[in-house]
Amino acid sequence: ELVKLIVTWVEFNEPVKLVGGAQHEWGNEHSSKNSCRGFLEPVVNFLIRMAIVNAEGKADRSQNKLRIRILSVLNDIISVRQDYEIIAAPLERVRAHCEEACTTKNNPPDSIHKDDFGMSANAKKNIKSISHQNSTTQSYHSSPQKKDEICAAHDALSVCLEIFLIFQRHDPRNYFIQKHLCIILPFGFSHLASNDDSNLKQVIKSLLTLTLADGDASSESLSSIICLLNNAISCSVLNPAVSARQCQEKKCGSYLAIEIIEEVSARNRIFVESFIGSLVDFAFVNAKSLILEIEKSKNPQPMQQLAGNAKWLPATPTIGIFETACNLGFKTPSSGSKELENERLDTKIVTVKEVDDIEPSTCALISCLRLIASSSIRLNFSERRRKFIDVLNMLLDSCKKLPILITVVAVIRKWLTEEDGRFGPLTRGEREDFLWKMISFDYHDLPQVASNALSDMVCITAMGACGYNLTQLQHRPNDVQNNAHEFKISVSQPSQDILRDQMIRKLFVTCLLSANFRLRSMAVVIFGTEQNEVKVACDSLESICARDVLTGNNSISGRSPFDILRQLLSADYEGLGKRLWTTIFAEILLACSDHSDGAYLACKQSEHQLFEPREKSKTVKRARGFLRPTQYQASKQQVLHTNRNNDYILNTTYSTFQKAILTERARKRFGRGRCLIAMRTLIHGCVDTCQLIFCCVLKAAWQNIPTNERRASLIKPMESLLSRPYHAQFLKIRENSRINAIQSILRVILHLRPLPSLDVFLIRSLASNYSCQREVLSYFEQHFTVLKRNGLEVNISSSELIQSILHVYKTLGDDDMIVSINSSLSTFKGTKFALSLDMYGFVIKSTDAYLALIDRVDGARKDFAPPEFELSVWEDRWVKGYKELSQWHLIDEFAASHGDPELMMECAWKVKNWDKVKSLCASPSVIASLVDGDPVTKMSEIFLAIHEGKLSEVENLHAQTAQLCLHKWQLLPSIGTDSNPHKVLLQQFQRLVELRESSQVMVETSSHSSGRTIPDLKNLLSSWRHRVPNSFEPISVWEDLFLWRQQIFDAVTSNFSWSEPGTLATLHDRPWTCISLCRTARKHGLKEVSMLSLSNLTECAMDVQDAFLKLREQVFTYRNATASHLKGGLNVVNSTNLSFFDARQKAELFRLKGFFLDALNDKTSSNQAYCNSVQICPTYSKAWVDWGNLCASLFVITRKKADNQPDAKLESTKKSNQYLAQAMGCFLEAVRCDASEHSRDRIPHCLSMISNDGAQYGILCQTLEARGVLLPAWVWLPWIPQLLTSLCRIEARAVKSIIGEVVKDHPQAVYYSLRAFFLRTPRR
């Protein structure tokens, strides 16, 4: 009630304004003033005391309303009168409570000024007694009571600060606030750090901002506040050993202090100079902690990233935006937030954040950077400046937060140039460092859409350095079109040093690929209007840029195609090396084309007209292949009413489209210029379209160059551009599609006529480095054709072009093409003969031929002097042949004599010369090959590490080798029908897998061997059995795999030599490995390799199955040889003890015996051997097939005898048919036993035998009828047409039963063929 009375009194006793503007108060001026002050001063003190007491009480809704009312009344009173004398006793009570709360929380304020507040000794004594009483009874209070006391102190402090804010607004010169503000304020920062109260933060911020900005504070107060702010900023910097919670609390105060400084500095720029030291320290410490946090959060997975293209940038920034929008369905919500929504008709709305919310620490660091940049530190070359430069460099190098990066770029832009167009206060080294970091920004880890803000800032920096003030475009990037009358670009003339600065020019080139259409358009115009690589006059740029950005007519006029091409080829695209910078070529060449006249569709023969000005005429004749408008100023009736029958369609369905077309025509924004502008925009979003347009415009520009001399002058810049090392090898375009800038430009060069003659070695180096082998081969072929047509001799082995072609085919692994080219270039018939043998797979004969040629050279015959090219061909092919023959010792000697370290390394580990492997790994040549990224050499290090037991290093070496293989895979062209290099890499991947498994085997065997236990390796050995090369792969591929397995088996055997032989045999698979290698070599016709592989099993324990397979392969080595070898094979079979083998194995040995006897022309014994084989194992189909072959051969022999003996022809014919019937029976029995393809191949032979019965139903038909029905019905399905035709012949009865069985099981397979046969057959 008292408050209400005071409020009412104040409201009704304010000064009354008279009509003349004077004020009337109570009585005269002096008396009324004193009486008002005398009455209001106790009221003000009462209200202050009452507000503080209210805050110290229990907080509830009524108390809060009362407190708000009190402060409102106090504000009204102080706004009426000033210069009140305030009693400080309530403030001392607040101070005591705050000290007690800080002691309880163990969080004292940073600076507490002990002052008596002008109180008497009794008052101070009372306050001290209260404080002592509270401290003594503190231990008896419960924890909730302490919490209530802390909250009460916090509320009292908030009220006290609000009272200070009221006085600061209306009576800033009052002694009360001048003296006591700096005493209470530190407690505010302390409580703010522990509670993070937004209201308290706002009060302190407003209070200090008013105090510091108005200039009414005393010098003592001002210095105290500045000291307090400095301490608040520095507390988190100078105390790194505090706990995380205390550090966070300190940071809250430092964040508030930075906000206050930023607010005051906006009004008083000099104010920030007092905080430079603490701000620099704060920026350094927080930037360093931010970088450490980013490094800890990284989880690199290089193998998966490369395999999944995670580290590839999109071809253009625009494609990155389209990819984000199309793949995720992003759309910007209308609320203007950073959230992007994916709205689908059949699902609920999914909200995705592309950019995280800005954290308070990030905001504080950004404000700190801005404050430091606006100070005079840039002009003072001090330690603080150097430290701040280090902060900027640190953030540019490692920071991945876009707001911070944008702020850093803005700071650099401000320091880069002065307003008069000269370089700013940065030194040359600092400027080049900053510009280089901006040029080489790594956008991999930044979001595709949001990172364009950073790209735009870089573009604005580059253009600003060249004299273009784009501040208006920076603040309103999307509103320029709607405010064209207000938009104006100011242009200043920069110094020539800036224009000639290489880094500035590199940075400017990055603007040409910006996703911001207006920035890119302006950059294109500026780039196109450069004369002699220097900026044009300033008086024309302002109008050009304003017109181009606003109207869209941003064409480049007055430049010839030659000038533009020379400028494009001479530009430095290092900042765009990770992008498809050929898009710039396409856009600028389109911008230089003629934008006048209407759009038309030109035929291929008229592409050069793209750059030729055409005369405008009112009518243009229509020609075939052209699509041109006949009249651009056509009337509305001509456009809309060409067909009166369709008027209702135009007036209904297409009415909206009609209005849009009329509006566009009314604005005169149509024609060829708009079409080209649309194409220039489209090429930034579609790589395929960009490539097609690039090809078209570059061909047109090349053809419009008047002379070949000028074209030739462009070759050097073209070669210089292609030879730059910054081109990206991979670009992220879309799935199953790859292209890079080198591929793009080479594909276009192939279409240029006349073809530019580029350096052969340069083009050859591009083939393997940028995955453009196909493009390079096409260029070489065209180059070869042109040289041939001009009469130059290029069919010589020493030709650089030929050597380059061979090199590219070698990288593609096309061995047939290499052999063919070598054969065409060779001059000796012996070379052609050896290469022919090599091409057709005669390894032994071709190797002998190469060796004979080399021996002729070593014989030092004067009449035999082969060229160096052919000699190298002989040696290379001889080495390859001896690799297939496993002659590694001879190859090692050859490699040592010729100093080939890679070949010596391969031979060393295969012959188990590990000392040599270790020495070669340390040689400079091998280290150089490792630097070049050779995975084969790196694999040798893994071999050595496993052999030496350094198993901890294997995992790291394995990861590095896999990375090299994946990188090499990406550099290969797309997989085609004959992808030999892909096969080689797949084989290396398999070897890598087995190397890793070998390391695990060695770890497991070592642990089990030390504990005298037996490991379980069955799963590994089983997987190794299934993981073998294809049977048609070269034997060297098998050896690379199997030789290493044998070394692992040797190591396992040596570790478990103490175990029993039977147990030891289960720990390795050496017999199966050697036998498999032997079988493959035998099938390749390499008997020497087969026997060499079997020789490794002399001292190896094996089971019966492995022993039989070894014996079988040993016997097979004697087949298809001379009589002496055949007898040797027969002796091996006869001397074998058969008691250990089962029936099927015995049958196989008897079959082999029959084969050797048949080859030695002992038919009777051979027949007996086959008979024994099928008797031992009646279901062994191979024995039946071979016995049938023997009977068929006897039929042939008997038939020949019958032809020579006419007298006994009848008897011989009968006997021969019996042999043939026996052969048919054997073949059909083989199919019944095993219906494999090997057995079923004899069915057509059986059907052809029936014709030997003649006109009677003889023994052959009987055999077919008896045994044919016993076979599975499905084996006859391929031969149904032959069986149906047999129904009209003598064997119809035998065939009928077979067809009947087929019809029972497969009626559909027989019906249509039988119906067609019935309808075509004449009825009898």
CSV table of C-alpha atoms in Angstrom, one decimal, residues 49-357:
chain,number,residue,atom,x,y,z
A,49,ARG,CA,16.5,-1.3,0.5
A,50,MET,CA,13.0,-2.8,-0.1
A,51,ALA,CA,14.0,-4.3,-3.5
A,52,ILE,CA,17.1,-5.9,-2.0
A,53,VAL,CA,15.2,-7.3,1.0
A,54,ASN,CA,12.6,-8.6,-1.4
A,55,ALA,CA,15.3,-10.4,-3.4
A,56,GLU,CA,16.8,-11.9,-0.3
A,57,GLY,CA,13.5,-13.5,0.7
A,58,LYS,CA,11.9,-16.6,-0.6
A,59,ALA,CA,11.2,-16.4,-4.3
A,60,ASP,CA,7.6,-16.7,-5.3
A,61,ARG,CA,5.3,-15.1,-7.8
A,62,SER,CA,4.0,-12.3,-5.6
A,63,GLN,CA,7.5,-11.4,-4.5
A,64,ASN,CA,8.7,-11.2,-8.1
A,65,LYS,CA,5.7,-9.0,-9.1
A,66,LEU,CA,6.5,-6.7,-6.1
A,67,ARG,CA,10.2,-6.5,-7.1
A,68,ILE,CA,9.3,-5.6,-10.6
A,69,ARG,CA,6.9,-2.9,-9.4
A,70,ILE,CA,9.6,-1.5,-7.0
A,71,LEU,CA,12.2,-1.2,-9.7
A,72,SER,CA,9.6,0.4,-12.1
A,73,VAL,CA,8.8,3.0,-9.4
A,74,LEU,CA,12.5,3.6,-8.8
A,75,ASN,CA,13.0,4.1,-12.5
A,76,ASP,CA,10.2,6.7,-12.6
A,77,ILE,CA,11.5,8.6,-9.6
A,78,ILE,CA,15.1,8.7,-10.8
A,79,SER,CA,14.0,9.8,-14.2
A,80,VAL,CA,12.3,12.8,-12.6
A,81,ARG,CA,15.1,13.9,-10.2
A,82,GLN,CA,18.8,13.3,-10.1
A,83,ASP,CA,21.7,13.7,-7.6
A,84,TYR,CA,20.2,11.6,-4.8
A,85,GLU,CA,22.4,10.6,-1.9
A,86,ILE,CA,22.1,6.9,-1.6
A,87,ILE,CA,22.8,4.9,1.6
A,88,ALA,CA,25.2,2.0,0.9
A,89,ALA,CA,24.3,-0.3,3.8
A,90,PRO,CA,22.0,-2.5,1.6
A,91,LEU,CA,24.9,-2.9,-0.8
A,92,GLU,CA,27.2,-4.1,1.9
A,93,ARG,CA,24.7,-6.7,2.9
A,94,VAL,CA,24.6,-7.9,-0.8
A,95,ARG,CA,28.3,-7.9,-0.9
A,96,ALA,CA,28.5,-10.0,2.3
A,97,HIS,CA,26.0,-12.5,0.8
A,98,CYS,CA,27.9,-12.7,-2.4
A,99,GLU,CA,31.2,-13.3,-0.6
A,100,GLU,CA,29.6,-16.1,1.4
A,101,ALA,CA,28.1,-17.7,-1.8
A,102,CYS,CA,31.5,-17.5,-3.5
A,103,THR,CA,33.2,-19.1,-0.6
A,104,THR,CA,30.6,-21.9,-0.5
A,105,LYS,CA,31.1,-22.6,-4.2
A,106,ASN,CA,34.9,-22.1,-4.0
A,107,ASN,CA,34.6,-19.6,-6.7
A,108,PRO,CA,35.8,-16.2,-5.5
A,109,PRO,CA,35.4,-13.2,-7.9
A,110,ASP,CA,38.4,-12.1,-9.9
A,111,SER,CA,38.8,-8.8,-8.1
A,112,ILE,CA,37.0,-7.6,-5.0
A,113,HIS,CA,37.6,-4.1,-3.8
A,114,LYS,CA,37.4,-3.8,-0.1
A,115,ASP,CA,35.6,-0.6,0.7
A,116,ASP,CA,33.6,0.8,3.5
A,117,PHE,CA,30.7,2.2,1.3
A,118,GLY,CA,30.8,5.3,3.4
A,119,MET,CA,29.2,3.6,6.4
A,120,SER,CA,29.8,4.2,10.1
A,121,ALA,CA,31.8,1.9,12.3
A,122,ASN,CA,28.7,0.5,14.0
A,123,ALA,CA,27.2,-0.4,10.6
A,124,LYS,CA,30.4,-2.1,9.5
A,125,LYS,CA,30.5,-3.9,12.8
A,126,ASN,CA,27.0,-5.2,12.5
A,127,ILE,CA,27.6,-6.4,8.9
A,128,LYS,CA,30.8,-8.2,10.0
A,129,SER,CA,29.0,-9.8,12.9
A,130,ILE,CA,26.3,-11.0,10.5
A,131,SER,CA,28.9,-12.3,8.1
A,132,HIS,CA,30.7,-14.1,11.0
A,133,GLN,CA,27.5,-15.6,12.3
A,134,ASN,CA,26.6,-16.9,8.9
A,135,SER,CA,30.1,-18.4,8.5
A,136,THR,CA,30.0,-20.1,11.9
A,137,THR,CA,26.6,-21.6,11.3
A,138,GLN,CA,27.3,-22.7,7.8
A,139,SER,CA,28.3,-26.2,8.8
A,140,TYR,CA,24.9,-26.7,10.5
A,141,HIS,CA,22.9,-25.8,7.5
A,142,SER,CA,21.8,-28.6,5.2
A,143,SER,CA,22.7,-28.7,1.5
A,144,PRO,CA,19.3,-27.4,0.3
A,145,GLN,CA,19.6,-24.4,2.7
A,146,LYS,CA,23.0,-23.6,1.2
A,147,LYS,CA,21.5,-23.7,-2.2
A,148,ASP,CA,18.7,-21.4,-1.2
A,149,GLU,CA,21.2,-18.9,0.3
A,150,ILE,CA,23.2,-19.0,-3.0
A,151,CYS,CA,20.0,-18.3,-5.0
A,152,ALA,CA,19.1,-15.5,-2.7
A,153,ALA,CA,22.5,-13.9,-3.1
A,154,HIS,CA,22.2,-14.3,-6.8
A,155,ASP,CA,18.8,-12.6,-6.8
A,156,ALA,CA,20.0,-9.8,-4.6
A,157,LEU,CA,23.0,-9.3,-6.9
A,158,SER,CA,20.7,-9.1,-10.0
A,159,VAL,CA,18.5,-6.5,-8.3
A,160,CYS,CA,21.6,-4.5,-7.3
A,161,LEU,CA,22.9,-4.5,-10.9
A,162,GLU,CA,19.5,-3.5,-12.2
A,163,ILE,CA,19.5,-0.6,-9.8
A,164,PHE,CA,22.9,0.4,-11.1
A,165,LEU,CA,21.5,0.2,-14.6
A,166,ILE,CA,18.6,2.5,-13.7
A,167,PHE,CA,21.0,5.1,-12.3
A,168,GLN,CA,23.3,4.7,-15.3
A,169,ARG,CA,20.4,5.5,-17.7
A,170,HIS,CA,19.1,8.5,-15.8
A,171,ASP,CA,21.8,9.7,-13.4
A,172,PRO,CA,25.1,8.5,-14.7
A,173,ARG,CA,27.1,11.1,-12.7
A,174,ASN,CA,25.7,10.0,-9.4
A,175,TYR,CA,28.3,9.4,-6.7
A,176,PHE,CA,26.6,6.2,-5.8
A,177,ILE,CA,27.2,4.5,-9.1
A,178,GLN,CA,30.6,6.1,-9.7
A,179,LYS,CA,31.9,4.7,-6.4
A,180,HIS,CA,30.2,1.4,-5.9
A,181,LEU,CA,29.7,-0.1,-9.4
A,182,CYS,CA,33.2,-1.6,-9.6
A,183,ILE,CA,32.8,-3.2,-6.1
A,184,ILE,CA,29.7,-5.2,-7.0
A,185,LEU,CA,30.4,-5.8,-10.7
A,186,PRO,CA,33.1,-8.6,-10.1
A,187,PHE,CA,30.5,-10.6,-8.2
A,188,GLY,CA,28.2,-10.4,-11.2
A,189,PHE,CA,30.9,-12.0,-13.4
A,190,SER,CA,31.5,-14.7,-10.8
A,191,HIS,CA,27.8,-15.6,-10.5
A,192,LEU,CA,27.3,-15.4,-14.3
A,193,ALA,CA,30.1,-18.0,-14.7
A,194,SER,CA,28.4,-20.5,-12.4
A,195,ASN,CA,24.8,-19.9,-13.4
A,196,ASP,CA,24.9,-18.7,-17.0
A,197,ASP,CA,21.8,-16.6,-16.4
A,198,SER,CA,20.7,-14.8,-19.6
A,199,ASN,CA,18.9,-12.0,-17.7
A,200,LEU,CA,21.9,-11.3,-15.5
A,201,LYS,CA,24.1,-11.4,-18.6
A,202,GLN,CA,21.9,-8.9,-20.4
A,203,VAL,CA,21.9,-6.6,-17.4
A,204,ILE,CA,25.7,-6.6,-17.1
A,205,LYS,CA,26.1,-6.1,-20.8
A,206,SER,CA,23.7,-3.2,-20.9
A,207,LEU,CA,25.2,-1.6,-17.8
A,208,LEU,CA,28.8,-1.8,-19.0
A,209,THR,CA,27.9,-0.7,-22.5
A,210,LEU,CA,26.2,2.4,-21.2
A,211,THR,CA,28.9,3.1,-18.7
A,212,LEU,CA,31.7,2.8,-21.2
A,213,ALA,CA,30.0,4.3,-24.3
A,214,ASP,CA,28.4,7.4,-22.7
A,215,GLY,CA,31.7,8.8,-21.4
A,216,ASP,CA,30.3,9.8,-18.0
A,217,ALA,CA,32.3,7.3,-16.0
A,218,SER,CA,35.2,8.6,-13.9
A,219,SER,CA,38.7,7.7,-14.9
A,220,GLU,CA,39.0,5.5,-11.8
A,221,SER,CA,35.8,3.6,-12.7
A,222,LEU,CA,36.8,3.3,-16.3
A,223,SER,CA,40.2,1.8,-15.5
A,224,SER,CA,38.6,-0.6,-13.0
A,225,ILE,CA,36.1,-1.8,-15.6
A,226,ILE,CA,38.8,-2.2,-18.2
A,227,CYS,CA,40.9,-4.2,-15.7
A,228,LEU,CA,37.9,-6.3,-14.9
A,229,LEU,CA,37.2,-7.1,-18.6
A,230,ASN,CA,40.8,-7.9,-19.2
A,231,ASN,CA,40.8,-10.2,-16.2
A,232,ALA,CA,37.6,-11.9,-17.5
A,233,ILE,CA,39.2,-12.5,-20.9
A,234,SER,CA,42.6,-13.6,-19.6
A,235,CYS,CA,41.3,-15.9,-16.8
A,236,SER,CA,40.7,-18.8,-19.1
A,237,VAL,CA,44.0,-18.2,-20.9
A,238,LEU,CA,46.3,-17.8,-17.9
A,239,ASN,CA,45.0,-20.7,-15.9
A,240,PRO,CA,45.2,-23.8,-18.1
A,241,ALA,CA,45.5,-26.1,-15.1
A,242,VAL,CA,42.0,-25.6,-13.8
A,243,SER,CA,39.3,-28.2,-14.1
A,244,ALA,CA,37.0,-28.5,-17.1
A,245,ARG,CA,34.0,-27.1,-15.2
A,246,GLN,CA,35.9,-24.1,-13.8
A,247,CYS,CA,37.4,-23.5,-17.3
A,248,GLN,CA,33.9,-23.4,-18.8
A,249,GLU,CA,32.7,-21.1,-16.0
A,250,LYS,CA,35.6,-18.8,-16.7
A,251,LYS,CA,34.9,-18.9,-20.4
A,252,CYS,CA,31.4,-17.7,-19.9
A,253,GLY,CA,32.7,-14.5,-18.3
A,254,SER,CA,35.3,-14.1,-21.1
A,255,TYR,CA,32.5,-14.5,-23.8
A,256,LEU,CA,30.5,-11.7,-22.1
A,257,ALA,CA,33.5,-9.5,-21.9
A,258,ILE,CA,34.2,-9.9,-25.6
A,259,GLU,CA,30.6,-9.1,-26.4
A,260,ILE,CA,30.8,-5.9,-24.3
A,261,ILE,CA,34.0,-4.8,-25.9
A,262,GLU,CA,32.5,-5.5,-29.4
A,263,GLU,CA,29.4,-3.5,-28.5
A,264,VAL,CA,31.4,-0.5,-27.2
A,265,SER,CA,33.9,-0.6,-30.0
A,266,ALA,CA,31.1,-0.2,-32.5
A,267,ARG,CA,30.6,3.3,-31.0
A,268,ASN,CA,34.2,4.0,-30.1
A,269,ARG,CA,36.8,2.4,-32.3
A,270,ILE,CA,39.7,3.4,-30.0
A,271,PHE,CA,38.2,1.5,-27.0
A,272,VAL,CA,39.5,-1.9,-28.3
A,273,GLU,CA,43.1,-0.8,-28.0
A,274,SER,CA,43.1,-1.4,-24.3
A,275,PHE,CA,42.4,-5.1,-24.7
A,276,ILE,CA,44.7,-6.1,-27.6
A,277,GLY,CA,47.0,-8.2,-25.5
A,278,SER,CA,44.3,-10.3,-23.8
A,279,LEU,CA,42.3,-10.6,-27.0
A,280,VAL,CA,45.3,-12.0,-28.9
A,281,ASP,CA,46.1,-14.4,-26.1
A,282,PHE,CA,42.4,-15.5,-26.1
A,283,ALA,CA,42.3,-16.0,-29.8
A,284,PHE,CA,45.6,-18.0,-29.8
A,285,VAL,CA,44.5,-20.3,-27.0
A,286,ASN,CA,41.0,-20.9,-28.3
A,287,ALA,CA,42.2,-21.4,-31.9
A,288,LYS,CA,44.7,-24.0,-30.7
A,289,SER,CA,42.1,-25.8,-28.6
A,290,LEU,CA,39.8,-25.8,-31.6
A,291,ILE,CA,42.4,-27.3,-33.9
A,292,LEU,CA,43.2,-30.0,-31.3
A,293,GLU,CA,39.5,-30.8,-31.0
A,294,ILE,CA,39.2,-31.2,-34.8
A,295,GLU,CA,42.2,-33.4,-34.9
A,296,LYS,CA,40.9,-35.7,-32.2
A,297,SER,CA,37.5,-36.0,-33.9
A,298,LYS,CA,39.1,-37.2,-37.1
A,299,ASN,CA,38.7,-40.9,-37.9
A,300,PRO,CA,40.6,-41.4,-41.1
A,301,GLN,CA,39.8,-44.5,-43.2
A,302,PRO,CA,42.0,-43.9,-46.3
A,303,MET,CA,41.2,-47.3,-48.0
A,304,GLN,CA,37.5,-47.0,-47.7
A,305,GLN,CA,37.5,-43.3,-48.6
A,306,LEU,CA,39.4,-43.9,-51.8
A,307,ALA,CA,37.3,-46.9,-52.7
A,308,GLY,CA,34.2,-44.9,-52.1
A,309,ASN,CA,35.3,-41.7,-53.7
A,310,ALA,CA,34.8,-39.8,-50.4
A,311,LYS,CA,37.8,-37.6,-51.0
A,312,TRP,CA,36.9,-36.6,-54.5
A,313,LEU,CA,35.5,-33.1,-55.1
A,314,PRO,CA,32.6,-32.6,-57.5
A,315,ALA,CA,33.6,-31.3,-61.0
A,316,THR,CA,32.1,-27.9,-60.3
A,317,PRO,CA,30.7,-26.3,-57.1
A,318,THR,CA,27.3,-26.1,-58.9
A,319,ILE,CA,27.3,-29.9,-59.4
A,320,GLY,CA,28.0,-30.2,-55.7
A,321,ILE,CA,24.9,-28.2,-54.9
A,322,PHE,CA,22.8,-30.1,-57.4
A,323,GLU,CA,24.1,-33.4,-55.9
A,324,THR,CA,23.1,-32.3,-52.4
A,325,ALA,CA,19.7,-31.2,-53.6
A,326,CYS,CA,18.8,-34.1,-55.8
A,327,ASN,CA,20.2,-36.9,-53.7
A,328,LEU,CA,18.7,-35.7,-50.5
A,329,GLY,CA,15.8,-33.7,-51.7
A,330,PHE,CA,16.8,-30.6,-49.8
A,331,LYS,CA,14.7,-27.4,-49.9
A,332,THR,CA,15.1,-24.3,-47.9
A,333,PRO,CA,12.3,-23.7,-45.5
A,334,SER,CA,10.3,-20.4,-45.6
A,335,SER,CA,11.3,-19.6,-42.0
A,336,GLY,CA,14.8,-18.7,-43.1
A,337,SER,CA,16.6,-21.1,-40.8
A,338,LYS,CA,19.5,-23.2,-41.8
A,339,GLU,CA,17.5,-26.4,-41.8
A,340,LEU,CA,16.8,-28.1,-45.1
A,341,GLU,CA,13.6,-30.1,-45.3
A,342,ASN,CA,12.9,-33.1,-47.5
A,343,GLU,CA,9.2,-33.1,-48.3
A,344,ARG,CA,7.7,-36.1,-50.0
A,345,LEU,CA,4.1,-36.9,-50.8
A,346,ASP,CA,4.0,-40.3,-49.3
A,347,THR,CA,6.2,-39.8,-46.3
A,348,LYS,CA,6.5,-37.3,-43.5
A,349,ILE,CA,8.8,-34.3,-43.6
A,350,VAL,CA,12.3,-35.1,-42.7
A,351,THR,CA,14.5,-32.3,-41.5
A,352,VAL,CA,18.2,-32.4,-42.0
A,353,LYS,CA,20.8,-29.9,-40.8
A,354,GLU,CA,23.6,-29.3,-43.2
A,355,VAL,CA,25.4,-26.8,-40.9
A,356,ASP,CA,25.4,-27.1,-37.1
A,357,ASP,CA,24.4,-24.3,-34.9
